[in-house]
Coordinates of C-alpha atoms and ligand atoms in Angstrom, one line a residue:
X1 CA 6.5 -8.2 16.3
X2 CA 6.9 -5.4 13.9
X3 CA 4.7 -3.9 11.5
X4 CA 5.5 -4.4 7.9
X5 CA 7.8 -1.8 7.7
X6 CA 8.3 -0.7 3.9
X7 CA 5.0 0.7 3.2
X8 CA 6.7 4.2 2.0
X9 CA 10.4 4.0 1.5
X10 CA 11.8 6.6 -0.4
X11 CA 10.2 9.8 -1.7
X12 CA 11.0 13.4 -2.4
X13 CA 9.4 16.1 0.2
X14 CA 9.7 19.9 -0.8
X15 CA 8.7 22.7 1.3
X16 CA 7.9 26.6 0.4
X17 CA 7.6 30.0 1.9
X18 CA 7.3 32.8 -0.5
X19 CA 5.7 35.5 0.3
X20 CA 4.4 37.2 -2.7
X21 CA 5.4 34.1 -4.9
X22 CA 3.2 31.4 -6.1
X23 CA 4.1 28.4 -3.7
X24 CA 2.4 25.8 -5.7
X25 CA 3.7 25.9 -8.8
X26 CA 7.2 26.6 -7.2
X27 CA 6.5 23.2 -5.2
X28 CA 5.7 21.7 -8.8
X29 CA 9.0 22.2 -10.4
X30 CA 11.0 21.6 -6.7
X31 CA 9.0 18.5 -7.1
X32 CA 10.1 17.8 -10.7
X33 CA 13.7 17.7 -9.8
X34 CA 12.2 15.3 -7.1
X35 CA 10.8 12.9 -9.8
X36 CA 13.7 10.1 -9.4
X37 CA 12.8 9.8 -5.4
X38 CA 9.1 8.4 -6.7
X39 CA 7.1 7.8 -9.6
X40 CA 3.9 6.3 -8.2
X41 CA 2.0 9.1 -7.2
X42 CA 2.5 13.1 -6.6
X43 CA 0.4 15.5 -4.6
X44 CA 0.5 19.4 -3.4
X45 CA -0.6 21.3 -1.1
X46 CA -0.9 25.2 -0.5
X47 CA -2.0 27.9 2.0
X48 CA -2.8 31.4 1.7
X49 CA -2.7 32.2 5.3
X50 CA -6.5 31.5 5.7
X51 CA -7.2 28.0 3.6
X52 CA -5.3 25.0 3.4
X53 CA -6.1 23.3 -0.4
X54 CA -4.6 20.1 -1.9
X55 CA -4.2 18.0 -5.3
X56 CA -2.7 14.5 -5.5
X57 CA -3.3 12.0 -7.3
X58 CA -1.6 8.6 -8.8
X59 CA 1.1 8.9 -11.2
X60 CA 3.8 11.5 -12.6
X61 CA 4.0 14.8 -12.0
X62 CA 3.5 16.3 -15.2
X63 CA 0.9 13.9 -16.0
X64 CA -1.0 14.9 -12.6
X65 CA -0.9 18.9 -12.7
X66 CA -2.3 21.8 -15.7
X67 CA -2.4 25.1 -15.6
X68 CA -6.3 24.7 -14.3
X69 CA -5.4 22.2 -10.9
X70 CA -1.8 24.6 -10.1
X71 CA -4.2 28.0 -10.1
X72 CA -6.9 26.5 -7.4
X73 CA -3.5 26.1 -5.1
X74 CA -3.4 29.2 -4.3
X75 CA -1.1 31.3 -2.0
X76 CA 2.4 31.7 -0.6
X77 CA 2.6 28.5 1.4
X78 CA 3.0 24.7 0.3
X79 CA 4.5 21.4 0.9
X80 CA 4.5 18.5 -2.1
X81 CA 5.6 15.1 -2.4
X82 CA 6.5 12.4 -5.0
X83 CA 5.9 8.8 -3.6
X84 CA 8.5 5.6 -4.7
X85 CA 6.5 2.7 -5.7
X86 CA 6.5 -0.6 -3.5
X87 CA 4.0 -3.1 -3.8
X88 CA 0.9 -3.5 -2.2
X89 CA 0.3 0.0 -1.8
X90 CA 0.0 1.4 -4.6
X91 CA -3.5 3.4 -4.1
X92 CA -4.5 6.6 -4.2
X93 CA -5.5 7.1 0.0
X94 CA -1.6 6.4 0.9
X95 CA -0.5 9.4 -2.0
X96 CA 0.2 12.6 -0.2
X97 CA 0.9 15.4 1.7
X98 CA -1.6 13.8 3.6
X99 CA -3.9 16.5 4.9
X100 CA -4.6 16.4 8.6
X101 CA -7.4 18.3 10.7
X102 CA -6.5 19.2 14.4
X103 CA -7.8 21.8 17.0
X104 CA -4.7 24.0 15.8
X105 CA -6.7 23.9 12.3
X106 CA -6.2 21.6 9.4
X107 CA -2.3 20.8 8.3
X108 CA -0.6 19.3 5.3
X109 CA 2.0 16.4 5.7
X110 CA 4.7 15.3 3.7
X111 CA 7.0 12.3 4.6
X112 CA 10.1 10.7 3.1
X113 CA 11.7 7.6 4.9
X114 CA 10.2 4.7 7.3
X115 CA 9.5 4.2 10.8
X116 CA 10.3 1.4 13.0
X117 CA 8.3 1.7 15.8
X118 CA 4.9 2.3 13.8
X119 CA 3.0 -0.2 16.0
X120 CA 4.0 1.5 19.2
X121 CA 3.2 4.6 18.4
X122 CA -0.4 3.6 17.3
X123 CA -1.0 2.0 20.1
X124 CA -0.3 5.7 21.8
X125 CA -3.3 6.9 19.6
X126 CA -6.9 6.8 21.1
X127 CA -9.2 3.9 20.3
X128 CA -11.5 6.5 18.2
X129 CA -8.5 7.2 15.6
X130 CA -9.5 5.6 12.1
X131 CA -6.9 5.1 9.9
X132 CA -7.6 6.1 6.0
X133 CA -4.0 4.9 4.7
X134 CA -2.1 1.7 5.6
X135 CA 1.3 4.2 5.8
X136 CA 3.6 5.0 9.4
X137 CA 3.6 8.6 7.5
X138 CA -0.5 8.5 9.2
X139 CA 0.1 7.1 12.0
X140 CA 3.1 9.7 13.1
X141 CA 0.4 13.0 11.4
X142 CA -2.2 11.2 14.1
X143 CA 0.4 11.6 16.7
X144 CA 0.4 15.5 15.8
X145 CA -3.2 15.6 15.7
X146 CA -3.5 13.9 19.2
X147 CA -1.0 15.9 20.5
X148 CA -1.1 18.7 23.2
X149 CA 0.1 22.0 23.3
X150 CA 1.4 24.1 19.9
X151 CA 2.5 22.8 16.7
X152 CA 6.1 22.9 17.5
X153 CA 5.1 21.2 21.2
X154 CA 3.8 18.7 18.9
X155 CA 6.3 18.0 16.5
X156 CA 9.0 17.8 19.3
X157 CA 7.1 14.9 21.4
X158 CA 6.8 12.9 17.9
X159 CA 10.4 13.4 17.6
X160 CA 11.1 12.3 21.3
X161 CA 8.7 9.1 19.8
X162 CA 9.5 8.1 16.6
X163 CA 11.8 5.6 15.5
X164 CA 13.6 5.0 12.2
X165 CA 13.6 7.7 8.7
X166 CA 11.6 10.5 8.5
X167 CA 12.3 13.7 6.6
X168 CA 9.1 16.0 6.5
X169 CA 7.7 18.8 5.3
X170 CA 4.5 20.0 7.1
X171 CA 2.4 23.5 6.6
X172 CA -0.3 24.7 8.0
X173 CA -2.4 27.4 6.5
X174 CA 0.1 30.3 7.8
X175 CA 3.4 28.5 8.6
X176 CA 6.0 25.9 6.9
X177 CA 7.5 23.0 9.5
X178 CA 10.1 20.9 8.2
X179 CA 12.2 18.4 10.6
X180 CA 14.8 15.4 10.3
X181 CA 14.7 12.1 12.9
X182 CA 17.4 12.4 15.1
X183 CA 20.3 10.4 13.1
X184 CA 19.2 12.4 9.6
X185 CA 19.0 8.9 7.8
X186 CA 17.2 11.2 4.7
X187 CA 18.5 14.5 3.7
X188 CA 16.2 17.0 3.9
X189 CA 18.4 20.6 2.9
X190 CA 17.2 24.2 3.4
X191 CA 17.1 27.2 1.4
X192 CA 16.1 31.0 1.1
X193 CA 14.2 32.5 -1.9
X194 CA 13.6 35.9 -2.6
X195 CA 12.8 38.3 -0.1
X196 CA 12.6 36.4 3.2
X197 CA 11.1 33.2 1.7
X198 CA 12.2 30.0 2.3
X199 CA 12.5 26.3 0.7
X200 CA 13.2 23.4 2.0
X201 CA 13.5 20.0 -0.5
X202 CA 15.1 16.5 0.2
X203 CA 17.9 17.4 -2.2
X204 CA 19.6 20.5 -3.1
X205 CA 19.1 20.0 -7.1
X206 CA 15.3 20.6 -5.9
X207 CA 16.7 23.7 -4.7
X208 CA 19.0 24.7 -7.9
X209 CA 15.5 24.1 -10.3
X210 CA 13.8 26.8 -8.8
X211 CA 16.6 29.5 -8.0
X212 CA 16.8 29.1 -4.1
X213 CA 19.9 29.8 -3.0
X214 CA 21.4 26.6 -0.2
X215 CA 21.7 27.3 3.1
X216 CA 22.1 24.0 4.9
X217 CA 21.3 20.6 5.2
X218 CA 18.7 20.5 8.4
X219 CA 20.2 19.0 10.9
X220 CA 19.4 15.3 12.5
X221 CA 16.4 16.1 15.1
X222 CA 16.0 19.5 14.1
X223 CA 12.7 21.0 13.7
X224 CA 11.9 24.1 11.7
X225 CA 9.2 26.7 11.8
X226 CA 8.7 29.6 9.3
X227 CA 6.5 32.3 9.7
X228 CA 5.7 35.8 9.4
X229 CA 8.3 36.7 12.2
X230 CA 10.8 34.3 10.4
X231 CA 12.7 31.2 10.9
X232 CA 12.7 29.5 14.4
X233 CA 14.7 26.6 14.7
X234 CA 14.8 23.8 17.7
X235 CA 17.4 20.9 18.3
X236 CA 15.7 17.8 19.7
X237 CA 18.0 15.1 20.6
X238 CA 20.8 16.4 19.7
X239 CA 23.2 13.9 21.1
X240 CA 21.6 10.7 18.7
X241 CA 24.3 9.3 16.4
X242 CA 24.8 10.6 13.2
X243 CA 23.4 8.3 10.2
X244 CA 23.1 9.5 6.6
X245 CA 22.4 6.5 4.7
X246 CA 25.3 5.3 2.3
X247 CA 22.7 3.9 -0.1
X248 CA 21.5 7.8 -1.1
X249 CA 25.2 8.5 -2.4
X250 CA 25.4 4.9 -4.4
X251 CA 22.3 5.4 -6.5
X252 CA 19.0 7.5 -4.8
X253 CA 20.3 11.2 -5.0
X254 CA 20.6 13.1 -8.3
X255 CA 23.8 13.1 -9.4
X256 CA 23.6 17.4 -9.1
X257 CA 22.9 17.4 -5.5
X258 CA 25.3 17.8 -2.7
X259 CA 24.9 16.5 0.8
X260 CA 27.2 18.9 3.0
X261 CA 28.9 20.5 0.3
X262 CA 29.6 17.2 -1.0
X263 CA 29.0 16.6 -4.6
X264 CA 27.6 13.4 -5.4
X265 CA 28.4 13.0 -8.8
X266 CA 32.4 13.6 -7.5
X267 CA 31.7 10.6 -5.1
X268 CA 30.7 8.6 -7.8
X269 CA 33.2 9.3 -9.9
X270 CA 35.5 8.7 -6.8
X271 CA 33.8 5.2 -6.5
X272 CA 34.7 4.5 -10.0
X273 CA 38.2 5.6 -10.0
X274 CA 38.9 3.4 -6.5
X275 CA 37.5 0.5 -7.9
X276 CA 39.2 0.4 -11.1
X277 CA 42.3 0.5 -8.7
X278 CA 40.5 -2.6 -6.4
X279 CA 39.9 -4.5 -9.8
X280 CA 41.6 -3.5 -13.1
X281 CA 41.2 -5.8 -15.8
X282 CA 42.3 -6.0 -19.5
X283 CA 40.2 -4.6 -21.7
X284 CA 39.1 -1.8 -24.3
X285 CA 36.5 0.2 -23.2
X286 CA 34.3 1.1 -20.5
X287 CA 30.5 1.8 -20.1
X288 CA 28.0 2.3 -17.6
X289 CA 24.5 0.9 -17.5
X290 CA 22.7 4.2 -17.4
X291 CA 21.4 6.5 -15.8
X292 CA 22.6 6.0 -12.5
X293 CA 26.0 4.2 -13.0
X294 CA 27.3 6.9 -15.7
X295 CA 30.2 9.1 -13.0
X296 CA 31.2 5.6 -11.6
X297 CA 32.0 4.1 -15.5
X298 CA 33.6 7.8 -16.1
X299 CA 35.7 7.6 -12.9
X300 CA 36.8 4.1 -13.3
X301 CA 37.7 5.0 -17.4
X302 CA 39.8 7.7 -15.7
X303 CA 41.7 5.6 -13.7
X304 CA 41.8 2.5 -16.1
X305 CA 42.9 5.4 -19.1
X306 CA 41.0 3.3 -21.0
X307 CA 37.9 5.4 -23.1
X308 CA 35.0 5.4 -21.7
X309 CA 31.6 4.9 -24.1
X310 CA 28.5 4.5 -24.3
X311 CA 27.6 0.6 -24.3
X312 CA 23.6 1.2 -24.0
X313 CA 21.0 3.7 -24.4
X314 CA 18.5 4.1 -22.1
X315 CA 14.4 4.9 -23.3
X316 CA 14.1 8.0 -20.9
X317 CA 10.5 8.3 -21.2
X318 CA 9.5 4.2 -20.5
X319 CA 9.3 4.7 -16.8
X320 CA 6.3 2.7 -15.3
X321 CA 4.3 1.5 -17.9
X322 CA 0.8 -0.1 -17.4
X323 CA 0.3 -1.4 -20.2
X324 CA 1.7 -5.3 -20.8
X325 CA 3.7 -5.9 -23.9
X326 CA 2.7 -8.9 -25.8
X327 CA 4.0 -12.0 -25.1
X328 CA 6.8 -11.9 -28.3
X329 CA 8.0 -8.6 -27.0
X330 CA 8.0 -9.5 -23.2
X331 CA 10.7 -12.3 -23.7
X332 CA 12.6 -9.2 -25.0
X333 CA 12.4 -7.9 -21.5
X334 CA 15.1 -5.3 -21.4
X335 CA 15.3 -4.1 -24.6
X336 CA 12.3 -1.7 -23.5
X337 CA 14.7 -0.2 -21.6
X338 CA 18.2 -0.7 -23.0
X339 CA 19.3 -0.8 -26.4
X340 CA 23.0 -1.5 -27.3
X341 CA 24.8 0.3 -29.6
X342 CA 26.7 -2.4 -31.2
X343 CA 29.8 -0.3 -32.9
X344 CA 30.9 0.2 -29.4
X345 CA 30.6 -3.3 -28.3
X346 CA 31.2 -5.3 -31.1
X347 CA 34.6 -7.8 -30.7
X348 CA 35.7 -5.5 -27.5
X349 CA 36.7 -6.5 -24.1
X350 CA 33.9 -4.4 -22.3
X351 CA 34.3 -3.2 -18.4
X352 CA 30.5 -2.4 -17.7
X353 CA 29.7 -0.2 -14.1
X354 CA 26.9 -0.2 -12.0
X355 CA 25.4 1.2 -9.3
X356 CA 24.8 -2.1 -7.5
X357 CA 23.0 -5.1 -7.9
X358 CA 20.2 -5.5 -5.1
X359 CA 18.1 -8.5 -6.8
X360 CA 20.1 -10.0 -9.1
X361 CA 17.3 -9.4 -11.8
X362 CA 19.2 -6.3 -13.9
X363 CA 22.6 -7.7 -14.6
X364 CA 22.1 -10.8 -16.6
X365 CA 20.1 -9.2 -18.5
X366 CA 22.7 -6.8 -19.2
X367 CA 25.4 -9.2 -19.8
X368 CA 23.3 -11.2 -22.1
X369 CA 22.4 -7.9 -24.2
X370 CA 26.4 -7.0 -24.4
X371 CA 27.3 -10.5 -25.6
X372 CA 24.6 -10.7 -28.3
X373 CA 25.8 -6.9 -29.4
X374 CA 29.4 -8.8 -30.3
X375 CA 31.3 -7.9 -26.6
X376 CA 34.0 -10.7 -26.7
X377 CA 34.3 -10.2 -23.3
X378 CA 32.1 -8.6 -20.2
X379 CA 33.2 -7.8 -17.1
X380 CA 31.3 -6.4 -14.1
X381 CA 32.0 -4.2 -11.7
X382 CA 29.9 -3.0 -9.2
X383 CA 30.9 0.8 -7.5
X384 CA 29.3 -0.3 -4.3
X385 CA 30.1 -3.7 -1.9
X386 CA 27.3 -6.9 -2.0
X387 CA 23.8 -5.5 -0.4
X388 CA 23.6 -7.8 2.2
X389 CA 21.4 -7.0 4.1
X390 CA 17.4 -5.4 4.0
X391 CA 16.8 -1.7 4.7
X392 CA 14.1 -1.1 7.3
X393 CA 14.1 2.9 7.0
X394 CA 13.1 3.5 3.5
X395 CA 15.0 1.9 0.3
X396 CA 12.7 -0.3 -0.9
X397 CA 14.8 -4.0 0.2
X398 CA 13.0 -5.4 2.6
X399 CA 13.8 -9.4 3.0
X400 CA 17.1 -11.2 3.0
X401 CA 15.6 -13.7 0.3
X402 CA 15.6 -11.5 -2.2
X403 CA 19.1 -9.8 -1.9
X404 CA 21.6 -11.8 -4.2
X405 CA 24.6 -11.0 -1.9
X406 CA 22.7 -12.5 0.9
X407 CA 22.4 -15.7 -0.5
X408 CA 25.0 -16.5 -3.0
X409 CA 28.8 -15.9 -2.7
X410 CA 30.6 -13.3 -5.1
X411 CA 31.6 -16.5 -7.2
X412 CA 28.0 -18.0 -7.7
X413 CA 26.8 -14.0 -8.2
X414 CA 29.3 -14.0 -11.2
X415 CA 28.2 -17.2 -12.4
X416 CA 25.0 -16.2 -12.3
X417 CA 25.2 -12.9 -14.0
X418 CA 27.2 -14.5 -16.4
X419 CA 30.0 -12.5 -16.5
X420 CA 33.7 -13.5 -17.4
X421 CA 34.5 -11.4 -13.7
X422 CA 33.1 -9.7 -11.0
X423 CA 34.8 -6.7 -8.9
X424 CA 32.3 -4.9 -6.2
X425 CA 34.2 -2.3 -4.5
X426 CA 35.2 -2.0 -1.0
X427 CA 33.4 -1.0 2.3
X428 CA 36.8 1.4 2.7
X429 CA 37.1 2.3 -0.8
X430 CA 32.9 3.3 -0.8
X431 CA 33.4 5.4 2.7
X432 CA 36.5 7.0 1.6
X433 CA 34.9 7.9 -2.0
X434 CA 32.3 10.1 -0.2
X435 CA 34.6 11.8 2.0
X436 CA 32.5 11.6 5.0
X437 CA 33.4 9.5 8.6
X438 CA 32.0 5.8 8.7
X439 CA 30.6 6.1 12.1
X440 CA 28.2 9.2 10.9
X441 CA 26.5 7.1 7.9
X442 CA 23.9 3.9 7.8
X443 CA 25.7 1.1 6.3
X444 CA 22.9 -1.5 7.5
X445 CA 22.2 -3.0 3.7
X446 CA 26.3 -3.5 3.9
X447 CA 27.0 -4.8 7.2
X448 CA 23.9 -5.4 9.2
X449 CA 24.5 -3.0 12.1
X450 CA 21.5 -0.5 12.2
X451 CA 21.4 2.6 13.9
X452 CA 18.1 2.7 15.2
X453 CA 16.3 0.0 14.6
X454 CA 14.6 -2.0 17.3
X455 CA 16.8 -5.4 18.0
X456 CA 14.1 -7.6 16.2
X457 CA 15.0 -6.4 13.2
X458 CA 18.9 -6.4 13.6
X459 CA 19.5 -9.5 15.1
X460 CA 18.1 -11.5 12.3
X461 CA 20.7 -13.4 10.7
X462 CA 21.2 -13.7 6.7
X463 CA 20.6 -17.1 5.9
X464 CA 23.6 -19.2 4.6
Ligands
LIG501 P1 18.6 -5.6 -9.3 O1 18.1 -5.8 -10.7 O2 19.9 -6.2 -8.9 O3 17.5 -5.8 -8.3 O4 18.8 -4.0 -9.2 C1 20.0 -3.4 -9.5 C2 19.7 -2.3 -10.5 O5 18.6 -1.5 -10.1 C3 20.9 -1.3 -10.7 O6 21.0 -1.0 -12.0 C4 20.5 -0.1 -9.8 O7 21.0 1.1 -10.5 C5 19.0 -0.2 -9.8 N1 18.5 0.1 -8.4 C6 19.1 0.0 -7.2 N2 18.3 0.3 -6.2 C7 17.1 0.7 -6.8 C8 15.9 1.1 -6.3 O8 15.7 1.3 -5.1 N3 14.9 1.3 -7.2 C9 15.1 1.1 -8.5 N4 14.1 1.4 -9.4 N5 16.2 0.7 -9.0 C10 17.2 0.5 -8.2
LIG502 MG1 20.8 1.4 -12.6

C-alpha cells in the first residue's frame, strides 16, 4: 500500500536570479504574495556563487524574517517557500527549502504539491539514506543526491520517477533549477527581472509584487536551469496529459494571478454569473463569505442584477492562532473570524456565495450567523460542484469520510447547513467559467478520475 500521502499539500515556491540584486529579500516579498499557499512555516535560502546559506523557521513570514536574518542571506541567488499547514507535521525538520549536500556541492530545495509514489522511490534510495523529515519533498531531494551524472542529469531521472504534484524551485550555490511533473498539476510561472535575471514563483501575483515582468507558465515536465550563460530549458515527457488542477482556480490561487493569461478573478466572477443562471432565486441582496468567495458573489450579483453587499467582515489578521479562547468565547466559534454587519442583513432575503464546501464545518456556521443578524431568508450557493472525492496531489482533503458531498446528498447537505436552498454549480458551467479544455485539468475531488495516481488510490469507491 501507499504511503500517507498528504504530508505537504499545498505551498508557494519562488525562485531568483538577479545578478547584482539582493535575492533574498526579493524571495521575501515573492514569498509574501505567496502567504495564502501556507501559513505554517517559511524558509529562504540564498547563494552568492560560492556559499549556499538558509533561514526557516515555523510560522509567518513577517514574523520569521528582520532586517538582521535577510542580510546574512546574502547574494544573487535564492529559492524560498511557505508551507500549508496539515496535521501531524507541523514541526520545524519538514519546513523548508530543504537544504541538501551532494558531490555536485550542497543544494537548496523547495517543493509545492504531493507525490504518489513516495514509497517506491525510497525504496530506490540506498540502505545508508537517513531521513530527517517525514515529507515525499526528502525523499525526491535524496533521489537528486543519489543521483549520477550533472544536476540537470539528475533532475530529469527524478522526473522520469516521480509520480503525482511537484512544482520546485531548487539552487545551488551558482545556478537556479525550477521544474513542473509532467501533467503541471501546480503552477509554477516564470519571469525576467532586470538585466538578465530571472524569477520564477508558483503564481504570477508573486511575480507582479516584486516587478518581474511574466514570461510563461513552465511547462508540464519541463526543467529549468539558469546560469551565468543563461536560461537552458529541457522537456521531459512531453507527451504526459495535461492536468492543472480545477481546485487552484476555485479557491487556492490569489485572485491577481493568471494561469495562461487567464485571469482568475474573471473566472470567478464567471463562476458566479453561470451559477446565478443554474440557480436564481428571489431575493434582495447578495454577499460572499470572504476572502475567497468575494468575484463569485460579485459575478452572480451581476447576473441576478440584484446588489451585491457585504454580509460579513472578515478579521484579516486572526490567521492561525495558538492561543485557545476561553471556553465562553469558543462556543462563539466563528465570530473570531466573521462578524456580520447587520444593516445589510437585517429582514432581507440573502443569496450568500462560496467557494466550496469541503467539510461541511464553515457553512452552518455561516447560516446560523446570517439568521441571528435578522436574514429572513439564506440561501447558498456554492460556485463550484460537491467535492466528492479526496485529493492525493496536494489540497489538503485526504479521506472520503470527511468530504460532506461524499457522504450526504445535496438535500441532507442543505439540511444540514441549514439553509432555505442549496445551488452548487455545474461541472460544465465550472470548466466553461475558466475557459480552458476539460481533458487538460484534474477534476479528481469532482469526479474521481485521477490523472496520475496509482490505481489504489483511484479505484476506491465513496462510500454510500
Ligand atoms: P469546510 O468548512 O466545508 O471544510 O470548508 C469550506 C470553506 O473553507 C470555504 O469557505 C472555503 O473557502 C474554505 N476552503 C476550501 N479549501 C480550503 C483549504 O484547502 N484550506 C482552507 N484553509 N480553507 C479552505
Ligand atoms: Mg472561504
Amino acid at each position: 500500500m501507499g504511503s500517507v500521502p498528504n504530508l505537504l499539500g499545498m505551498c508557494g515556491v519562488a525562485g531568483i536570479y538577479a545578478p547584482g540584486h539582493d535575492a533574498a529579500r526579493l524571495a521575501f516579498f515573492a514569498l509574501y504574495a505567496l502567504q495564502h499557499r501556507g501559513q505554517e512555516s517559511a524558509g529562504i535560502a540564498a547563494a552568492d556563487g560560492g556559499t549556499l546559506r538558509s533561514h526557516k523557521e515555523m510560522g509567518l513570514l513577517g514574523a520569521i524574517f528582520d532586517e538582521e536574518n535577510l542580510r546574512e542571506l546574502n547574494g544573487y541567488i535564492s529559492v524560498g517557500h511557505t508551507r500549508y499547514s496539515t496535521t501531524g507535521s507541523s514541526i520545524v525538520v519538514n519546513a523548508q527549502p530543504l537544504l541538501e549536500q551532494s558531490v555536485l556541492g550542497d543544494f537548496a530545495f523547495a517543493h509545492n504539491g504531493n507525490l504518489t509514489n513516495t514509497d517506491e522511490l525510497r525504496e530506490t534510495l540506498s540502505p545508508g539514506v537517513t531521513l530527517q523529515a517525514t515529507s515525499d519533498s526528502e525523499v525526491m531531494a535524496k533521489v537528486i543526491v543519489e543521483g549520477s551524472g550533472s544536476m540537470m542529469d539528475r533532475i530529469t531521472s527524478l522526473l522520469e520517477r516521480a509520480r503525482g504534484a511537484y512544482s520546485i524551485a531548487l539552487c545551488t550555490k551558482d545556478e537556479l533549477y525550477a521544474f513542473r511533473d509532467p501533467w503541471g498539476v501546480r503552477p509554477l510561472c516564470l519571469g525576467t527581472y532586470g538585466q538578465g535575471g530571472y524569477v520564477v514563483a508558483s503564481e504570477s501575483c508573486a511575480l507582479a509584487t516584486i516587478g518581474a515582468n511574466y514570461v510563461r507558465e513552465l511547462k508540464p515536465g519541463e526543467i529549468i536551469r539558469v546560469s551565468k550563460d543563461g536560461l537552458e530549458s529541457v522537456m521531459v515527457r512531453p507527451g504526459e496529459k495535461t492536468a492543472l488542477c480545477m481546485f487552484e482556480y476555485i479557491y487556492f490561487a490569489r485572485p491577481d494571478s493568471n494561469f495562461s493569461g487567464e485571469s482568475v478573478y474573471m473566472a470567478r466572477y464567471r463562476m458566479g454569473r453561470e451559477l446565478a443562471r443554474e440557480y436564481p432565486v428571489e431575493a434582495d441582496v447578495v454577499m460572499a463569505v470572504p476572502d475567497s468567495a468575494i468575484p463569485g458573489a460579485i459575478g452572480y450579483a451581476a447576473e441576478a442584477q440584484l446588489p451585491y453587499v457585504e454580509g460579513l467582515i472578515k478579521n484579516r489578521y486572526i490567521g492561525r492562532t495558538f492561543i485557545s479562547p476561553e471556553q465562553d468565547m469558543r462556543s462563539r466559534g466563528v465570530h473570531l473570524k466573521f462578524n456580520p454587519v447587520v444593516e445589510n442583513l437585517n429582514q432581507q432575503r440573502v443569496v450568500v456565495v462560496d467557494d466550496s464546501i469541503v467539510r461541511g464545518t464553515t457553512t452552518p456556521r455561516i447560516v446560523q450567523l446570517l439568521r441571528e443578524a435578522g436574514a429572513s431568508e439564506v440561501h447558498v450557493r456554492i460556485s463550484s460542484p460537491p467535492i466528492m472525492h479526496p485529493c492525493y496531489l496536494g489540497v489538503d482533503m485526504a479521506t472520503y469520510d470527511e468530504l460532506i458531498a461524499a457522504n450526504h446528498t445535496v438535500e441532507e447537505i442543505r439540511q444540514r447547513i441549514g439553509a432555505d436552498s442549496l445551488g452548487y454549480l455545474s461541472l460544465d458551467g465550472l470548466v466553461a467559467s475558466t475557459g480552458r479544455k476539460r481533458d487538460e485539468m484534474c477534476l479528481g475531488c469532482l469526479t474521481g478520475t485521477y490523472p496520475n495516481v496509482p490505481a489504489w488510490h483511484a479505484s476506491r469507491a465513496a462510500p454510500v
